[in-house]
PDB file of C-alpha atoms in Angstrom:
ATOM      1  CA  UNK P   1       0.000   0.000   0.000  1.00  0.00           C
ATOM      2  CA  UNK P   2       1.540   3.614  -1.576  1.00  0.00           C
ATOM      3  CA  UNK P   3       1.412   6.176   1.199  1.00  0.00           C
ATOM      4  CA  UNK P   4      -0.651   9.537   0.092  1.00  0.00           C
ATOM      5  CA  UNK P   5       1.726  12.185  -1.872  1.00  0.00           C
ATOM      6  CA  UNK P   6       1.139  14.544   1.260  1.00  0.00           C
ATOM      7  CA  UNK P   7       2.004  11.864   3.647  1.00  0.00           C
ATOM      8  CA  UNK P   8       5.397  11.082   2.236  1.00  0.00           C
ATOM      9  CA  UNK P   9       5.977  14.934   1.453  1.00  0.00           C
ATOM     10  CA  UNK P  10       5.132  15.963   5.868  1.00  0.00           C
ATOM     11  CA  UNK P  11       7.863  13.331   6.551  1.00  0.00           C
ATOM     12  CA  UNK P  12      10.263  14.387   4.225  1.00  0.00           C
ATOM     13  CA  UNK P  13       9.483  17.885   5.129  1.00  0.00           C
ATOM     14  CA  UNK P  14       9.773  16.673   9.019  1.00  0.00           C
ATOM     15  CA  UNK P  15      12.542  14.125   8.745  1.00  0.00           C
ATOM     16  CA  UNK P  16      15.135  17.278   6.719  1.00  0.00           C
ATOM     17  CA  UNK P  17      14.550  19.182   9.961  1.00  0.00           C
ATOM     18  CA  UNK P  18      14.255  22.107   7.932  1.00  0.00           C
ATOM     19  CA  UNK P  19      10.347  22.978   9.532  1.00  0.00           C
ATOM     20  CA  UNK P  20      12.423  22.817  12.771  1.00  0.00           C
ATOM     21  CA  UNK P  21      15.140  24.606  12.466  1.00  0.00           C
ATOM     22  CA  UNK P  22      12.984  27.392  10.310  1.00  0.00           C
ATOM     23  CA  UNK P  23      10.885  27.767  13.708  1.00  0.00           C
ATOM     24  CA  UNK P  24      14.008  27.776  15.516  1.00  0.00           C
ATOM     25  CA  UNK P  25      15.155  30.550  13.881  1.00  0.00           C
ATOM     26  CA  UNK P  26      12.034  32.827  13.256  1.00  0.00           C
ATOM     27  CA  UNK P  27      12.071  32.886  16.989  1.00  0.00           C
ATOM     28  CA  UNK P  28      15.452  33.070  17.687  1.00  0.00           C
ATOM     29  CA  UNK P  29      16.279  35.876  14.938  1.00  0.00           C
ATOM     30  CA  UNK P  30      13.397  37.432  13.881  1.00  0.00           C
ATOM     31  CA  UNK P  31      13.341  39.942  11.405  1.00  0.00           C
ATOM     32  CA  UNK P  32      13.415  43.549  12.612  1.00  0.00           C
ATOM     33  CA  UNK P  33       9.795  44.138  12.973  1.00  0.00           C
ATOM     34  CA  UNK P  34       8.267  41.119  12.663  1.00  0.00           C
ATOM     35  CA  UNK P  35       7.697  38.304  15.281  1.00  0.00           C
ATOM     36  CA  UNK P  36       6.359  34.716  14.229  1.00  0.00           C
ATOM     37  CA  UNK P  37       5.720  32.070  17.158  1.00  0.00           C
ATOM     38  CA  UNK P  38       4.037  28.558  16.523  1.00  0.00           C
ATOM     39  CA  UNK P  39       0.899  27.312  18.414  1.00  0.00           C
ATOM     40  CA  UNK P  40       1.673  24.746  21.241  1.00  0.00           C
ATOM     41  CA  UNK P  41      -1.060  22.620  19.732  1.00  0.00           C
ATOM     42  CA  UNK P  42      -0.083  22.640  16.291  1.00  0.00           C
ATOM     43  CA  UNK P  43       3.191  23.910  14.395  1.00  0.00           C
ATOM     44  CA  UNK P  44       1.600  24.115  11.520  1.00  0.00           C
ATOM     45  CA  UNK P  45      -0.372  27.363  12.614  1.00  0.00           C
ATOM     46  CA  UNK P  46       1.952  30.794  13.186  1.00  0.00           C
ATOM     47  CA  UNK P  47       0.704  33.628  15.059  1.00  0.00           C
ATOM     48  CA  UNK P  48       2.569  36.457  13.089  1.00  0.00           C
ATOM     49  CA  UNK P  49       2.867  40.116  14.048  1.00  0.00           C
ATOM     50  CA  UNK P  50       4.142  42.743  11.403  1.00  0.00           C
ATOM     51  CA  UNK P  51       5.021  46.299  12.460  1.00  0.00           C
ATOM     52  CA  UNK P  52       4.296  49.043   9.314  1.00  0.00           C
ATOM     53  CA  UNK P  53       7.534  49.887   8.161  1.00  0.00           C
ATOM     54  CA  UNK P  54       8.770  53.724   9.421  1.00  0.00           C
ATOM     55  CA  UNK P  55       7.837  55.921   6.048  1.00  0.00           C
ATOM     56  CA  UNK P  56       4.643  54.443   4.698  1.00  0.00           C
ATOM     57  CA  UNK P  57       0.739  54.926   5.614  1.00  0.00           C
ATOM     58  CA  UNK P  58       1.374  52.267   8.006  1.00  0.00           C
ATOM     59  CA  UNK P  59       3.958  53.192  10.511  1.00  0.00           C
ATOM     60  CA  UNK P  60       3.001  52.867  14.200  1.00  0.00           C
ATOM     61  CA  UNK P  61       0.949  49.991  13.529  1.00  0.00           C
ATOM     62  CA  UNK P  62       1.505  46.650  14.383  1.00  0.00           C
ATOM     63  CA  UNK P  63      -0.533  44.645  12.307  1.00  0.00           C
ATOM     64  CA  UNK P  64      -1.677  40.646  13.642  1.00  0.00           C
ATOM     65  CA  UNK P  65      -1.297  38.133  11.009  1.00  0.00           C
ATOM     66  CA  UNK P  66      -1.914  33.971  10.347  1.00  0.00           C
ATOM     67  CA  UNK P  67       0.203  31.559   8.835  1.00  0.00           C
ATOM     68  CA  UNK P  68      -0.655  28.127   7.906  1.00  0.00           C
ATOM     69  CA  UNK P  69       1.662  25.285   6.497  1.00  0.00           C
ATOM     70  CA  UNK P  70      -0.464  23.057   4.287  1.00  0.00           C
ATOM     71  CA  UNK P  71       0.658  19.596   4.134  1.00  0.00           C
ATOM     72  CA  UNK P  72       2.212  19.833   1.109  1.00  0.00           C
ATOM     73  CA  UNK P  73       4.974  22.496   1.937  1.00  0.00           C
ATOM     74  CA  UNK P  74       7.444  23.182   1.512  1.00  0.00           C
ATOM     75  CA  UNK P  75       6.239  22.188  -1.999  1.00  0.00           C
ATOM     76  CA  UNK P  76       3.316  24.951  -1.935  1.00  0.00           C
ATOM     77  CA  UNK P  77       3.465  28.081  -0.394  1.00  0.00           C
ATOM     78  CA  UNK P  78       2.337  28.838   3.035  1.00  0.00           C
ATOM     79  CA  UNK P  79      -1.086  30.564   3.210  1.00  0.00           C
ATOM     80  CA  UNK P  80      -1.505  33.901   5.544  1.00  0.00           C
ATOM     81  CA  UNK P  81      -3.814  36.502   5.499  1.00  0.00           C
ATOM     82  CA  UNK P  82      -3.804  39.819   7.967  1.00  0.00           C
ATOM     83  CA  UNK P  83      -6.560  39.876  10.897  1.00  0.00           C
ATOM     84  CA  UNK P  84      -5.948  43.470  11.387  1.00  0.00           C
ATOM     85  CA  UNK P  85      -8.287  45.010   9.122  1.00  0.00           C
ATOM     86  CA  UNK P  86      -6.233  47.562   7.007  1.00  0.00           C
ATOM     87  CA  UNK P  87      -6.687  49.312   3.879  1.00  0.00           C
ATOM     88  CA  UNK P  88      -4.444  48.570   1.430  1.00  0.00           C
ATOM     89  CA  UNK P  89      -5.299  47.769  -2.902  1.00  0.00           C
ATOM     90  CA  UNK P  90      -3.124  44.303  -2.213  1.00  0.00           C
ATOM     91  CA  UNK P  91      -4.902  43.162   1.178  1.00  0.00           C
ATOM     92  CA  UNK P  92      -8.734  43.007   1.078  1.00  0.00           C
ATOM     93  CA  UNK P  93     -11.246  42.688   3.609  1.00  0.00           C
ATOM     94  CA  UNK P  94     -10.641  39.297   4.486  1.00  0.00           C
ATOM     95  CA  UNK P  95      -7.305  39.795   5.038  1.00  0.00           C
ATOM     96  CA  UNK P  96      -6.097  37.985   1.996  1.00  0.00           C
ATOM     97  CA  UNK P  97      -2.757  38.929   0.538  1.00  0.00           C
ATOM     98  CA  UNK P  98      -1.960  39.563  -3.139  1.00  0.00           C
ATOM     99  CA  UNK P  99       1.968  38.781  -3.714  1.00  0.00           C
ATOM    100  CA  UNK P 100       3.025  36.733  -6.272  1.00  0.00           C
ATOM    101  CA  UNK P 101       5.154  34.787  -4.078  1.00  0.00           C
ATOM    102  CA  UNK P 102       2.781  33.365  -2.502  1.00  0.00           C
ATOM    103  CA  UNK P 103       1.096  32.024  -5.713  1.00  0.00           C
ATOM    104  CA  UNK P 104       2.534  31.609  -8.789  1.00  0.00           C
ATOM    105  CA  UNK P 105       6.167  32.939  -8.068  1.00  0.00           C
ATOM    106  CA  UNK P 106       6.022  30.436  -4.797  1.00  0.00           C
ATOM    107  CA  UNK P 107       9.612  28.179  -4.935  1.00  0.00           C
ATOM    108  CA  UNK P 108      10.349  25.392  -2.161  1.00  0.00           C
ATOM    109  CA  UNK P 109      13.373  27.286  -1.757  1.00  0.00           C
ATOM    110  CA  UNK P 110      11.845  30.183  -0.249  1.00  0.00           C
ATOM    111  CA  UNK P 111      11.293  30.046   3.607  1.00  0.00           C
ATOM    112  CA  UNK P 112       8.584  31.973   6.216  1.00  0.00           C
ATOM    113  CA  UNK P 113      11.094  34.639   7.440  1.00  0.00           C
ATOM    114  CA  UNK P 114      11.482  35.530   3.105  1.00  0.00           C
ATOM    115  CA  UNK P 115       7.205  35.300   2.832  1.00  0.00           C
ATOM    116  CA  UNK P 116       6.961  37.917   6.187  1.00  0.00           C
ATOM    117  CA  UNK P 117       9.872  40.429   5.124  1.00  0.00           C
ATOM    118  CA  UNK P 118       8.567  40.355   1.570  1.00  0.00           C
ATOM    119  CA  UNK P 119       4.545  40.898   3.068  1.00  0.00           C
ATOM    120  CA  UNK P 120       6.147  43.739   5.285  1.00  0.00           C
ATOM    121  CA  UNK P 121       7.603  45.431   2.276  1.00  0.00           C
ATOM    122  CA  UNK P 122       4.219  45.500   0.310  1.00  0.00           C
ATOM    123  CA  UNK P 123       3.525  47.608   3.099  1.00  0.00           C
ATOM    124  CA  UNK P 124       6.072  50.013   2.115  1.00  0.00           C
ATOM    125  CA  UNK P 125       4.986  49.750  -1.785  1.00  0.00           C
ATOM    126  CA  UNK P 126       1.301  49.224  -2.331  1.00  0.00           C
ATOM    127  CA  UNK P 127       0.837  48.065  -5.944  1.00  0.00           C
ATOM    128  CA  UNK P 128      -2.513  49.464  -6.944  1.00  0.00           C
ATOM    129  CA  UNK P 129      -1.876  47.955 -10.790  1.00  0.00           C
ATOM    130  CA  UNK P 130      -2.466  43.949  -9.123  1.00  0.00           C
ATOM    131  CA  UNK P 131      -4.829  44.961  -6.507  1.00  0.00           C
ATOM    132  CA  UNK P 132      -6.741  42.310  -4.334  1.00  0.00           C
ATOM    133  CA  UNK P 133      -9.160  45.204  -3.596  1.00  0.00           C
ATOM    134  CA  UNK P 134     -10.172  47.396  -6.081  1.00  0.00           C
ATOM    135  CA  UNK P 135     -12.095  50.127  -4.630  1.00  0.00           C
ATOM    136  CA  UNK P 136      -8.629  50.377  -2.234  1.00  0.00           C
ATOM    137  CA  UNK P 137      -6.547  50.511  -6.034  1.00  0.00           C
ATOM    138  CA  UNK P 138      -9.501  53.226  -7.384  1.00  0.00           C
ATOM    139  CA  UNK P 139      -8.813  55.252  -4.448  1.00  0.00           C
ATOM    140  CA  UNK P 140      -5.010  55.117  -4.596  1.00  0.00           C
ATOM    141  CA  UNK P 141      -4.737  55.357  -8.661  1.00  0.00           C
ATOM    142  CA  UNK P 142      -7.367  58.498  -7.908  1.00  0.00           C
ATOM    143  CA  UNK P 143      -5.536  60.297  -5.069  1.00  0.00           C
ATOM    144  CA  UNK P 144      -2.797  59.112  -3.444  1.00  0.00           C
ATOM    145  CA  UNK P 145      -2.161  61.290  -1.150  1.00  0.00           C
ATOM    146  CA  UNK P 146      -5.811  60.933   0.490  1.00  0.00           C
ATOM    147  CA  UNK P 147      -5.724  57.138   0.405  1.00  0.00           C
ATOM    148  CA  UNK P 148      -2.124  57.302   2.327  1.00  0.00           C
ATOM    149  CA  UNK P 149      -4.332  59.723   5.187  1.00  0.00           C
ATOM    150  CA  UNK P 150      -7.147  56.532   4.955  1.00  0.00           C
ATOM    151  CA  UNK P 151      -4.260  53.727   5.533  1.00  0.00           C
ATOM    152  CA  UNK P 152      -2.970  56.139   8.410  1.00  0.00           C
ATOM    153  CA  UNK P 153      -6.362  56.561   9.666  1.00  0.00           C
ATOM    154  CA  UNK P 154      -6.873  52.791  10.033  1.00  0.00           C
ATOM    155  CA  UNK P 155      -3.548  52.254  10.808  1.00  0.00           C
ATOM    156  CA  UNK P 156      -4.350  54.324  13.905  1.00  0.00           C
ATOM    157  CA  UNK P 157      -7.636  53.076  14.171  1.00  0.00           C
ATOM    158  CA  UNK P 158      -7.013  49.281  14.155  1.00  0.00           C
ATOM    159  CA  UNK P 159      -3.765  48.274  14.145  1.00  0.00           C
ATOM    160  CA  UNK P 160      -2.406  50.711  17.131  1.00  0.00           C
ATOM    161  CA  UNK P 161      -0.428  49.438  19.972  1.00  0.00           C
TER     162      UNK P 161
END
Protein backbone atom coordinates (compact mmCIF):
# COMPACT_ATOMS: atom_id res chain seq x y z
CA UNK A 1 0.00 0.00 0.00
CA UNK A 2 1.54 3.61 -1.58
CA UNK A 3 1.41 6.18 1.20
CA UNK A 4 -0.65 9.54 0.09
CA UNK A 5 1.73 12.19 -1.87
CA UNK A 6 1.14 14.54 1.26
CA UNK A 7 2.00 11.86 3.65
CA UNK A 8 5.40 11.08 2.24
CA UNK A 9 5.98 14.93 1.45
CA UNK A 10 5.13 15.96 5.87
CA UNK A 11 7.86 13.33 6.55
CA UNK A 12 10.26 14.39 4.22
CA UNK A 13 9.48 17.89 5.13
CA UNK A 14 9.77 16.67 9.02
CA UNK A 15 12.54 14.12 8.75
CA UNK A 16 15.14 17.28 6.72
CA UNK A 17 14.55 19.18 9.96
CA UNK A 18 14.26 22.11 7.93
CA UNK A 19 10.35 22.98 9.53
CA UNK A 20 12.42 22.82 12.77
CA UNK A 21 15.14 24.61 12.47
CA UNK A 22 12.98 27.39 10.31
CA UNK A 23 10.89 27.77 13.71
CA UNK A 24 14.01 27.78 15.52
CA UNK A 25 15.15 30.55 13.88
CA UNK A 26 12.03 32.83 13.26
CA UNK A 27 12.07 32.89 16.99
CA UNK A 28 15.45 33.07 17.69
CA UNK A 29 16.28 35.88 14.94
CA UNK A 30 13.40 37.43 13.88
CA UNK A 31 13.34 39.94 11.40
CA UNK A 32 13.42 43.55 12.61
CA UNK A 33 9.80 44.14 12.97
CA UNK A 34 8.27 41.12 12.66
CA UNK A 35 7.70 38.30 15.28
CA UNK A 36 6.36 34.72 14.23
CA UNK A 37 5.72 32.07 17.16
CA UNK A 38 4.04 28.56 16.52
CA UNK A 39 0.90 27.31 18.41
CA UNK A 40 1.67 24.75 21.24
CA UNK A 41 -1.06 22.62 19.73
CA UNK A 42 -0.08 22.64 16.29
CA UNK A 43 3.19 23.91 14.39
CA UNK A 44 1.60 24.12 11.52
CA UNK A 45 -0.37 27.36 12.61
CA UNK A 46 1.95 30.79 13.19
CA UNK A 47 0.70 33.63 15.06
CA UNK A 48 2.57 36.46 13.09
CA UNK A 49 2.87 40.12 14.05
CA UNK A 50 4.14 42.74 11.40
CA UNK A 51 5.02 46.30 12.46
CA UNK A 52 4.30 49.04 9.31
CA UNK A 53 7.53 49.89 8.16
CA UNK A 54 8.77 53.72 9.42
CA UNK A 55 7.84 55.92 6.05
CA UNK A 56 4.64 54.44 4.70
CA UNK A 57 0.74 54.93 5.61
CA UNK A 58 1.37 52.27 8.01
CA UNK A 59 3.96 53.19 10.51
CA UNK A 60 3.00 52.87 14.20
CA UNK A 61 0.95 49.99 13.53
CA UNK A 62 1.50 46.65 14.38
CA UNK A 63 -0.53 44.64 12.31
CA UNK A 64 -1.68 40.65 13.64
CA UNK A 65 -1.30 38.13 11.01
CA UNK A 66 -1.91 33.97 10.35
CA UNK A 67 0.20 31.56 8.83
CA UNK A 68 -0.65 28.13 7.91
CA UNK A 69 1.66 25.28 6.50
CA UNK A 70 -0.46 23.06 4.29
CA UNK A 71 0.66 19.60 4.13
CA UNK A 72 2.21 19.83 1.11
CA UNK A 73 4.97 22.50 1.94
CA UNK A 74 7.44 23.18 1.51
CA UNK A 75 6.24 22.19 -2.00
CA UNK A 76 3.32 24.95 -1.93
CA UNK A 77 3.46 28.08 -0.39
CA UNK A 78 2.34 28.84 3.04
CA UNK A 79 -1.09 30.56 3.21
CA UNK A 80 -1.51 33.90 5.54
CA UNK A 81 -3.81 36.50 5.50
CA UNK A 82 -3.80 39.82 7.97
CA UNK A 83 -6.56 39.88 10.90
CA UNK A 84 -5.95 43.47 11.39
CA UNK A 85 -8.29 45.01 9.12
CA UNK A 86 -6.23 47.56 7.01
CA UNK A 87 -6.69 49.31 3.88
CA UNK A 88 -4.44 48.57 1.43
CA UNK A 89 -5.30 47.77 -2.90
CA UNK A 90 -3.12 44.30 -2.21
CA UNK A 91 -4.90 43.16 1.18
CA UNK A 92 -8.73 43.01 1.08
CA UNK A 93 -11.25 42.69 3.61
CA UNK A 94 -10.64 39.30 4.49
CA UNK A 95 -7.30 39.79 5.04
CA UNK A 96 -6.10 37.98 2.00
CA UNK A 97 -2.76 38.93 0.54
CA UNK A 98 -1.96 39.56 -3.14
CA UNK A 99 1.97 38.78 -3.71
CA UNK A 100 3.03 36.73 -6.27
CA UNK A 101 5.15 34.79 -4.08
CA UNK A 102 2.78 33.36 -2.50
CA UNK A 103 1.10 32.02 -5.71
CA UNK A 104 2.53 31.61 -8.79
CA UNK A 105 6.17 32.94 -8.07
CA UNK A 106 6.02 30.44 -4.80
CA UNK A 107 9.61 28.18 -4.94
CA UNK A 108 10.35 25.39 -2.16
CA UNK A 109 13.37 27.29 -1.76
CA UNK A 110 11.85 30.18 -0.25
CA UNK A 111 11.29 30.05 3.61
CA UNK A 112 8.58 31.97 6.22
CA UNK A 113 11.09 34.64 7.44
CA UNK A 114 11.48 35.53 3.10
CA UNK A 115 7.20 35.30 2.83
CA UNK A 116 6.96 37.92 6.19
CA UNK A 117 9.87 40.43 5.12
CA UNK A 118 8.57 40.35 1.57
CA UNK A 119 4.54 40.90 3.07
CA UNK A 120 6.15 43.74 5.28
CA UNK A 121 7.60 45.43 2.28
CA UNK A 122 4.22 45.50 0.31
CA UNK A 123 3.52 47.61 3.10
CA UNK A 124 6.07 50.01 2.12
CA UNK A 125 4.99 49.75 -1.79
CA UNK A 126 1.30 49.22 -2.33
CA UNK A 127 0.84 48.06 -5.94
CA UNK A 128 -2.51 49.46 -6.94
CA UNK A 129 -1.88 47.96 -10.79
CA UNK A 130 -2.47 43.95 -9.12
CA UNK A 131 -4.83 44.96 -6.51
CA UNK A 132 -6.74 42.31 -4.33
CA UNK A 133 -9.16 45.20 -3.60
CA UNK A 134 -10.17 47.40 -6.08
CA UNK A 135 -12.10 50.13 -4.63
CA UNK A 136 -8.63 50.38 -2.23
CA UNK A 137 -6.55 50.51 -6.03
CA UNK A 138 -9.50 53.23 -7.38
CA UNK A 139 -8.81 55.25 -4.45
CA UNK A 140 -5.01 55.12 -4.60
CA UNK A 141 -4.74 55.36 -8.66
CA UNK A 142 -7.37 58.50 -7.91
CA UNK A 143 -5.54 60.30 -5.07
CA UNK A 144 -2.80 59.11 -3.44
CA UNK A 145 -2.16 61.29 -1.15
CA UNK A 146 -5.81 60.93 0.49
CA UNK A 147 -5.72 57.14 0.40
CA UNK A 148 -2.12 57.30 2.33
CA UNK A 149 -4.33 59.72 5.19
CA UNK A 150 -7.15 56.53 4.95
CA UNK A 151 -4.26 53.73 5.53
CA UNK A 152 -2.97 56.14 8.41
CA UNK A 153 -6.36 56.56 9.67
CA UNK A 154 -6.87 52.79 10.03
CA UNK A 155 -3.55 52.25 10.81
CA UNK A 156 -4.35 54.32 13.90
CA UNK A 157 -7.64 53.08 14.17
CA UNK A 158 -7.01 49.28 14.15
CA UNK A 159 -3.76 48.27 14.14
CA UNK A 160 -2.41 50.71 17.13
CA UNK A 161 -0.43 49.44 19.97
Amino acid sequence: MALPKAVLNMIWYLSSGSSRCETERLVADPAPGITAAPHEDNLRYFDVTIQGPDGSPFQQGVFHLELFLPEEYPMSPPKVRFLTKIYHPNIDKLGRICLDILKDKWSPALQIRTVLLSIQALLSAPNPDDPLATDVAKHYKEDEKDAQRVSREWTEKYASK
